[in-house]
PDB file of C-alpha atoms in Angstrom:
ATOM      1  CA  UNK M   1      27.512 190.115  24.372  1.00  0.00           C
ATOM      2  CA  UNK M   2      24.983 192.048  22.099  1.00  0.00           C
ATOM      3  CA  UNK M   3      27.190 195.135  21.785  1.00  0.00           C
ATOM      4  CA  UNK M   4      30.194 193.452  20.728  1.00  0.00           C
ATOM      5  CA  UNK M   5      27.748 191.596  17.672  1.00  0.00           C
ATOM      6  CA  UNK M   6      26.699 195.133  16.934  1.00  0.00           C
ATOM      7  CA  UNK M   7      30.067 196.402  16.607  1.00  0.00           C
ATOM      8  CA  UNK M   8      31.461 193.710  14.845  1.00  0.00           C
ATOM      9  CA  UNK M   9      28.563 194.256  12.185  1.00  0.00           C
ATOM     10  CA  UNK M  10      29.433 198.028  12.235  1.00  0.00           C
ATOM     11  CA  UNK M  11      33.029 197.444  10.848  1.00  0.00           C
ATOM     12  CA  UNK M  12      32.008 195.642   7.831  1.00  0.00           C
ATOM     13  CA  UNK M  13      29.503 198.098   7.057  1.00  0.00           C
ATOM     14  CA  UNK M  14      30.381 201.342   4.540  1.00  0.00           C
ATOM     15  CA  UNK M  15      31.498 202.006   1.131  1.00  0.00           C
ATOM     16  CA  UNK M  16      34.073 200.123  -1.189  1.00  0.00           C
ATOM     17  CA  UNK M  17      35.839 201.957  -3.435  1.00  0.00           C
ATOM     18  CA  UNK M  18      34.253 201.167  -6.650  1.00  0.00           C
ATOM     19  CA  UNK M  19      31.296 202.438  -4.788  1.00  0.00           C
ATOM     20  CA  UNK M  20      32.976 205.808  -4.114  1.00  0.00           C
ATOM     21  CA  UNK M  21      34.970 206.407  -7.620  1.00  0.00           C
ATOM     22  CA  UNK M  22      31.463 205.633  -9.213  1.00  0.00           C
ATOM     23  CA  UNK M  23      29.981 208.273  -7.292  1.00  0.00           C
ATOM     24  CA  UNK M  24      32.707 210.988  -8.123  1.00  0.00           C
ATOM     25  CA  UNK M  25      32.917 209.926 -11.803  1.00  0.00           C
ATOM     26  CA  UNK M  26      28.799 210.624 -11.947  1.00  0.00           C
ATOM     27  CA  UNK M  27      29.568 214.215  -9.678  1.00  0.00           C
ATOM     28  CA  UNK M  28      32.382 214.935 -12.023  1.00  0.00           C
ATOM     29  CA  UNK M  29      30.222 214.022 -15.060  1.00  0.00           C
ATOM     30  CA  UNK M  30      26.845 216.417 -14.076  1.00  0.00           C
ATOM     31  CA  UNK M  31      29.508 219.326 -12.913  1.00  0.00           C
ATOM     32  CA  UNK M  32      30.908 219.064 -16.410  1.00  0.00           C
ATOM     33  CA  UNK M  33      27.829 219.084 -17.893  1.00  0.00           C
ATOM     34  CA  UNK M  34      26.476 222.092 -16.273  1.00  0.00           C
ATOM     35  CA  UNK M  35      29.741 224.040 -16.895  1.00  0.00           C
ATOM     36  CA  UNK M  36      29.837 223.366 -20.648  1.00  0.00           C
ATOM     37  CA  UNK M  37      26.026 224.934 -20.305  1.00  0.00           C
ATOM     38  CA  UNK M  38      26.868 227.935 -18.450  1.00  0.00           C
ATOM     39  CA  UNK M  39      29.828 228.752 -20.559  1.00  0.00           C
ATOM     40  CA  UNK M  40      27.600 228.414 -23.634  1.00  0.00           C
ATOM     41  CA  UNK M  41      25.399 230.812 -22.022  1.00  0.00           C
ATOM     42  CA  UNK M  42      27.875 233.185 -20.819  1.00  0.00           C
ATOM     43  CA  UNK M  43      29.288 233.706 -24.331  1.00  0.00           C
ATOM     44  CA  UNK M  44      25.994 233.700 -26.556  1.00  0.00           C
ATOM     45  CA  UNK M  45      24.929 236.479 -23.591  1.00  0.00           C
ATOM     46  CA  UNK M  46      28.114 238.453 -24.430  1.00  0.00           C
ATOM     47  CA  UNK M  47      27.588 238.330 -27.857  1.00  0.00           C
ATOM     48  CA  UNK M  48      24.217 239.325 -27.448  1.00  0.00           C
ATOM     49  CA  UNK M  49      24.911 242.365 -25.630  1.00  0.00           C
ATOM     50  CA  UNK M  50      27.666 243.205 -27.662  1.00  0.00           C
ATOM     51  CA  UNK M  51      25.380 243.437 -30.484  1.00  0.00           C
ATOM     52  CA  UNK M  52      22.729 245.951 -28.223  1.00  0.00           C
ATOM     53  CA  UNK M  53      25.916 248.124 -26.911  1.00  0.00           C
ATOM     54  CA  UNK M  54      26.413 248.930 -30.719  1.00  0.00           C
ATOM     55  CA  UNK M  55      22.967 249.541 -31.287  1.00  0.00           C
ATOM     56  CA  UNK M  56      22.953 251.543 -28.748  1.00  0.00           C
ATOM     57  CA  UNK M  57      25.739 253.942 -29.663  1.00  0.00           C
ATOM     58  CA  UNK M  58      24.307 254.293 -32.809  1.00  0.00           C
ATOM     59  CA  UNK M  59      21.151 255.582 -31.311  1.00  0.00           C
ATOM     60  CA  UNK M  60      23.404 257.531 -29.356  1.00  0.00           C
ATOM     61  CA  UNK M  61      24.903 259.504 -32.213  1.00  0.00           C
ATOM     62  CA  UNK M  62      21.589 260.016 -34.223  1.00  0.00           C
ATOM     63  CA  UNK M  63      20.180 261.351 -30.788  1.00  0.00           C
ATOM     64  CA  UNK M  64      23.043 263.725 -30.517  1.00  0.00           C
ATOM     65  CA  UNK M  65      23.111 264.394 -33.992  1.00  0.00           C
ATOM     66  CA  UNK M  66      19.242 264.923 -33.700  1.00  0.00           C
ATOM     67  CA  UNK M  67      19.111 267.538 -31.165  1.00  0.00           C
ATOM     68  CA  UNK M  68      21.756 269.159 -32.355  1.00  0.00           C
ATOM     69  CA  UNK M  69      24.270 269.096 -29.401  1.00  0.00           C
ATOM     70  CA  UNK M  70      27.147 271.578 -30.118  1.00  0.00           C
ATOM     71  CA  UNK M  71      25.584 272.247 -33.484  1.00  0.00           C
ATOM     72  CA  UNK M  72      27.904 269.321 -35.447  1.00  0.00           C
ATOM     73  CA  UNK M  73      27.213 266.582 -37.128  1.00  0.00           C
ATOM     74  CA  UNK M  74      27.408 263.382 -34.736  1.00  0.00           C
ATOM     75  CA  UNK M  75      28.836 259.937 -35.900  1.00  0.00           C
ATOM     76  CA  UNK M  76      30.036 256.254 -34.805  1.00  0.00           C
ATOM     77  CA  UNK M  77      33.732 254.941 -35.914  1.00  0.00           C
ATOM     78  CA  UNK M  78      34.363 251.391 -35.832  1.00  0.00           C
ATOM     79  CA  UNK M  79      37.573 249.697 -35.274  1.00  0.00           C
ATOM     80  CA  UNK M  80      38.544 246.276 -33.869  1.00  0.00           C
ATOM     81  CA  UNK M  81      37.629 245.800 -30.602  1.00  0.00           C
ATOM     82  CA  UNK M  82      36.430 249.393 -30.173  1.00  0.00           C
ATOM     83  CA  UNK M  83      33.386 252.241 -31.194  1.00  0.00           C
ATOM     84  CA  UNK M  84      34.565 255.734 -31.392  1.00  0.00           C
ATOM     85  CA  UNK M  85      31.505 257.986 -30.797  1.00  0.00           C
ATOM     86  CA  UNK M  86      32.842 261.752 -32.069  1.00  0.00           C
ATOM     87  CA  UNK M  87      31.715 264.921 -33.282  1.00  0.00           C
ATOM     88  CA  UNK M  88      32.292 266.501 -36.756  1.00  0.00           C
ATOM     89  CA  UNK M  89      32.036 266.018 -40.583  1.00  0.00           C
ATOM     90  CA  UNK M  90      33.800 262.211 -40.361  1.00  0.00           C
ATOM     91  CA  UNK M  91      36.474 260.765 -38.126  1.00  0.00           C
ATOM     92  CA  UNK M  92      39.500 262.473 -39.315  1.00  0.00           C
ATOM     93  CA  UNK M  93      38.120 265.336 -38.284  1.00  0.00           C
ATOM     94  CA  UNK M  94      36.482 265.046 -35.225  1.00  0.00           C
ATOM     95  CA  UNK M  95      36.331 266.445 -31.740  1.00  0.00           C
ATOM     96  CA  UNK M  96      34.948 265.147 -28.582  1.00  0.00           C
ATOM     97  CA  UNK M  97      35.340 261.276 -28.957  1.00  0.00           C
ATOM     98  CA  UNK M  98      34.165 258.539 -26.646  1.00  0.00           C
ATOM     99  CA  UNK M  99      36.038 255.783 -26.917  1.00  0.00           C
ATOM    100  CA  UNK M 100      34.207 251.980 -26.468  1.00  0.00           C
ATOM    101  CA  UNK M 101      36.316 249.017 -25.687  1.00  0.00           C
ATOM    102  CA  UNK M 102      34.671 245.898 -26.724  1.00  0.00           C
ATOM    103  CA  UNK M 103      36.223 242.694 -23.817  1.00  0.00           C
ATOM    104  CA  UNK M 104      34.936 239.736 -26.790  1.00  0.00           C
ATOM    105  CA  UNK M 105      36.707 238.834 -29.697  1.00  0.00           C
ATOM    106  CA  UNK M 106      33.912 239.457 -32.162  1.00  0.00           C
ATOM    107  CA  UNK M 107      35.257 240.561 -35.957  1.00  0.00           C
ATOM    108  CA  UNK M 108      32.705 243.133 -38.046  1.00  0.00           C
ATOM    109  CA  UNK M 109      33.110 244.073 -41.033  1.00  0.00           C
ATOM    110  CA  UNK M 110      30.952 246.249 -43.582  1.00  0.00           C
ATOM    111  CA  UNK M 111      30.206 249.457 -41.896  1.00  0.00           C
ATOM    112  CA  UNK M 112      33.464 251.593 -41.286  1.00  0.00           C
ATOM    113  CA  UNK M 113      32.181 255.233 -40.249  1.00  0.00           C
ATOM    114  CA  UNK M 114      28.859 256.500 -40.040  1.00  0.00           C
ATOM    115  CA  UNK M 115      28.068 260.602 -39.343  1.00  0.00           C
ATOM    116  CA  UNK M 116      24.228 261.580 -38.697  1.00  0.00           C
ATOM    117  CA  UNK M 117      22.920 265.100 -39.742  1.00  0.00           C
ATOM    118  CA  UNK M 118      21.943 267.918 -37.687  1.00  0.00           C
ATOM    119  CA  UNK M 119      18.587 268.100 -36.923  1.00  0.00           C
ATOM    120  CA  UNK M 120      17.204 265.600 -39.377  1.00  0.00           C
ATOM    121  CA  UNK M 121      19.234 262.263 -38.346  1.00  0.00           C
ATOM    122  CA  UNK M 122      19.645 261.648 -41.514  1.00  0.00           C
ATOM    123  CA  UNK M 123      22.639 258.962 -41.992  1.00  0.00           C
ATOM    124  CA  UNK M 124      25.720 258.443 -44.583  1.00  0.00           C
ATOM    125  CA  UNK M 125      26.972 255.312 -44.155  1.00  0.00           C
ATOM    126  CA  UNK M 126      30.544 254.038 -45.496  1.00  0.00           C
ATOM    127  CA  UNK M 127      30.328 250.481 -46.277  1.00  0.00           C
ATOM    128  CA  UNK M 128      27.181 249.240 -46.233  1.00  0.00           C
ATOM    129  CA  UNK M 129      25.823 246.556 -43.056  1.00  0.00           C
ATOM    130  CA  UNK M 130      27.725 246.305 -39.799  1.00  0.00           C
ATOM    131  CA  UNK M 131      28.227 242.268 -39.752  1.00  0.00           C
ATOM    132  CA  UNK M 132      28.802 241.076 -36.028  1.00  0.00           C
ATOM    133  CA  UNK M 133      30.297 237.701 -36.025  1.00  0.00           C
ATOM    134  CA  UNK M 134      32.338 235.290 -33.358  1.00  0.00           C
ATOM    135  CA  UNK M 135      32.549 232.158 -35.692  1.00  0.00           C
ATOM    136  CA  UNK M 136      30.036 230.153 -32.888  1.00  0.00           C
ATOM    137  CA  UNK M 137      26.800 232.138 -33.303  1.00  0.00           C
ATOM    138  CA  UNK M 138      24.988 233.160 -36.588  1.00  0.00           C
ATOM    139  CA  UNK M 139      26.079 236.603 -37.783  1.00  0.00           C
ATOM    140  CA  UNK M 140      24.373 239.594 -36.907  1.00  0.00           C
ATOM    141  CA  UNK M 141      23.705 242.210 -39.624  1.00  0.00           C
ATOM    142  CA  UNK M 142      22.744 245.958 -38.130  1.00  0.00           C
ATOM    143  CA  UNK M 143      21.516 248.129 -40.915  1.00  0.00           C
ATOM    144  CA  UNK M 144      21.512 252.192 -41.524  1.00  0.00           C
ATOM    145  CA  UNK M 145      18.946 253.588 -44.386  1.00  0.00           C
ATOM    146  CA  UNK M 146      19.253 256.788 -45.420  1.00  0.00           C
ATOM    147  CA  UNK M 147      16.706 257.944 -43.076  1.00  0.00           C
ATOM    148  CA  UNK M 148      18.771 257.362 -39.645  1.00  0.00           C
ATOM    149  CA  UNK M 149      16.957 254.410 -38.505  1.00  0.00           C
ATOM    150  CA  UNK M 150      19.040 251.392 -37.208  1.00  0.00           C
ATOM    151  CA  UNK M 151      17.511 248.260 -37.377  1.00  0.00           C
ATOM    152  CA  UNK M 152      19.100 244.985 -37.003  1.00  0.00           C
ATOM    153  CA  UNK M 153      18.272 242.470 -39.836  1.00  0.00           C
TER     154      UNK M 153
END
C-alpha cells in the first residue's frame, strides 16, 4: 500500500511547460548576451592588432632602412587591405616586396608611401597621418616626423 501512494505522488511530480520555456528563454537570453560580448571583443581585438601589425612594419622598414640591408632605401606601401614592405627609391621602383594581407575591413587613408633613408632612418612621408578606421571604434592616427620615429597619436 505505501509504494503505490509513493508512486502515485511521483507521476504528478516534474516540470510544466511554462516552467521549461521560461528556463530556455532565460538560457537563450544569457547565451545571447555573452555572444554579443565576445563578438565585441573579438573585433575591437582585431582592430587593435591591426593597428600594431602596421606599426610594426613600419618599424620594420626604418630597421632595414637603418642598417642598411642591401644598401637601398627601405619603405612601406599602403593599399586597401594590404602593406607592401619593398626596397628602393619609392614603390614604382622597387625590388624585394613583402606583401601583407590585412583579413578586417578597416579603410585608411592619409599616408600612401613612405621610404626611410639609409643609415639615418630618416622618413619622407606622402600624405601626411595613416588614419585607421572601421566605422565602430574611434580612429587611429599613426604618425611619421621627419626623424623616422612612428608614434601613434
Amino acid at each position: 500500500m505505501l509504494h503505490n501512494t509513493y508512486l502515485q505522488d511521483k507521476i504528478g511530480s516534474g516540470f510544466t511547460m511554462i516552467e521549461m520555456l521560461m528556463f530556455i528563454g532565460i538560457l537563450a537570453l544569457i547565451i545571447s548576451f555573452g555572444l554579443f560580448l565576445s563578438i565585441d571583443f573579438y573585433r575591437t581585438y582585431s582592430f587593435l592588432t591591426e593597428k600594431n601589425m602596421i606599426i610594426s612594419i613600419l618599424q620594420k622598414a626604418r630597421s632595414n632602412a637603418i642598417a642598411n640591408i642591401n644598401e637601398r632605401k627601405h619603405g612601406v606601401y599602403f593599399e586597401p587591405n594590404r602593406y607592401v614592405l619593398f626596397e628602393g627609391e619609392n614603390y614604382a621602383a622597387h625590388t624585394n616586396a613583402i606583401i601583407f594581407e590585412s583579413g578586417l575591413a578597416i579603410s585608411h587613408s592619409g599616408m600612401r608611401e613612405v621610404v626611410f633613408e639609409q643609415l639615418t632612418g630618416r622618413a619622407n612621408v606622402s600624405g601626411g597621418d595613416l588614419i585607421l578606421k572601421d566605422n565602430i571604434r574611434p580612429d587611429i592616427i599613426i604618425s611619421i616626423n621627419y626623424e623616422g620615429r612612428i608614434y601613434q597619436k
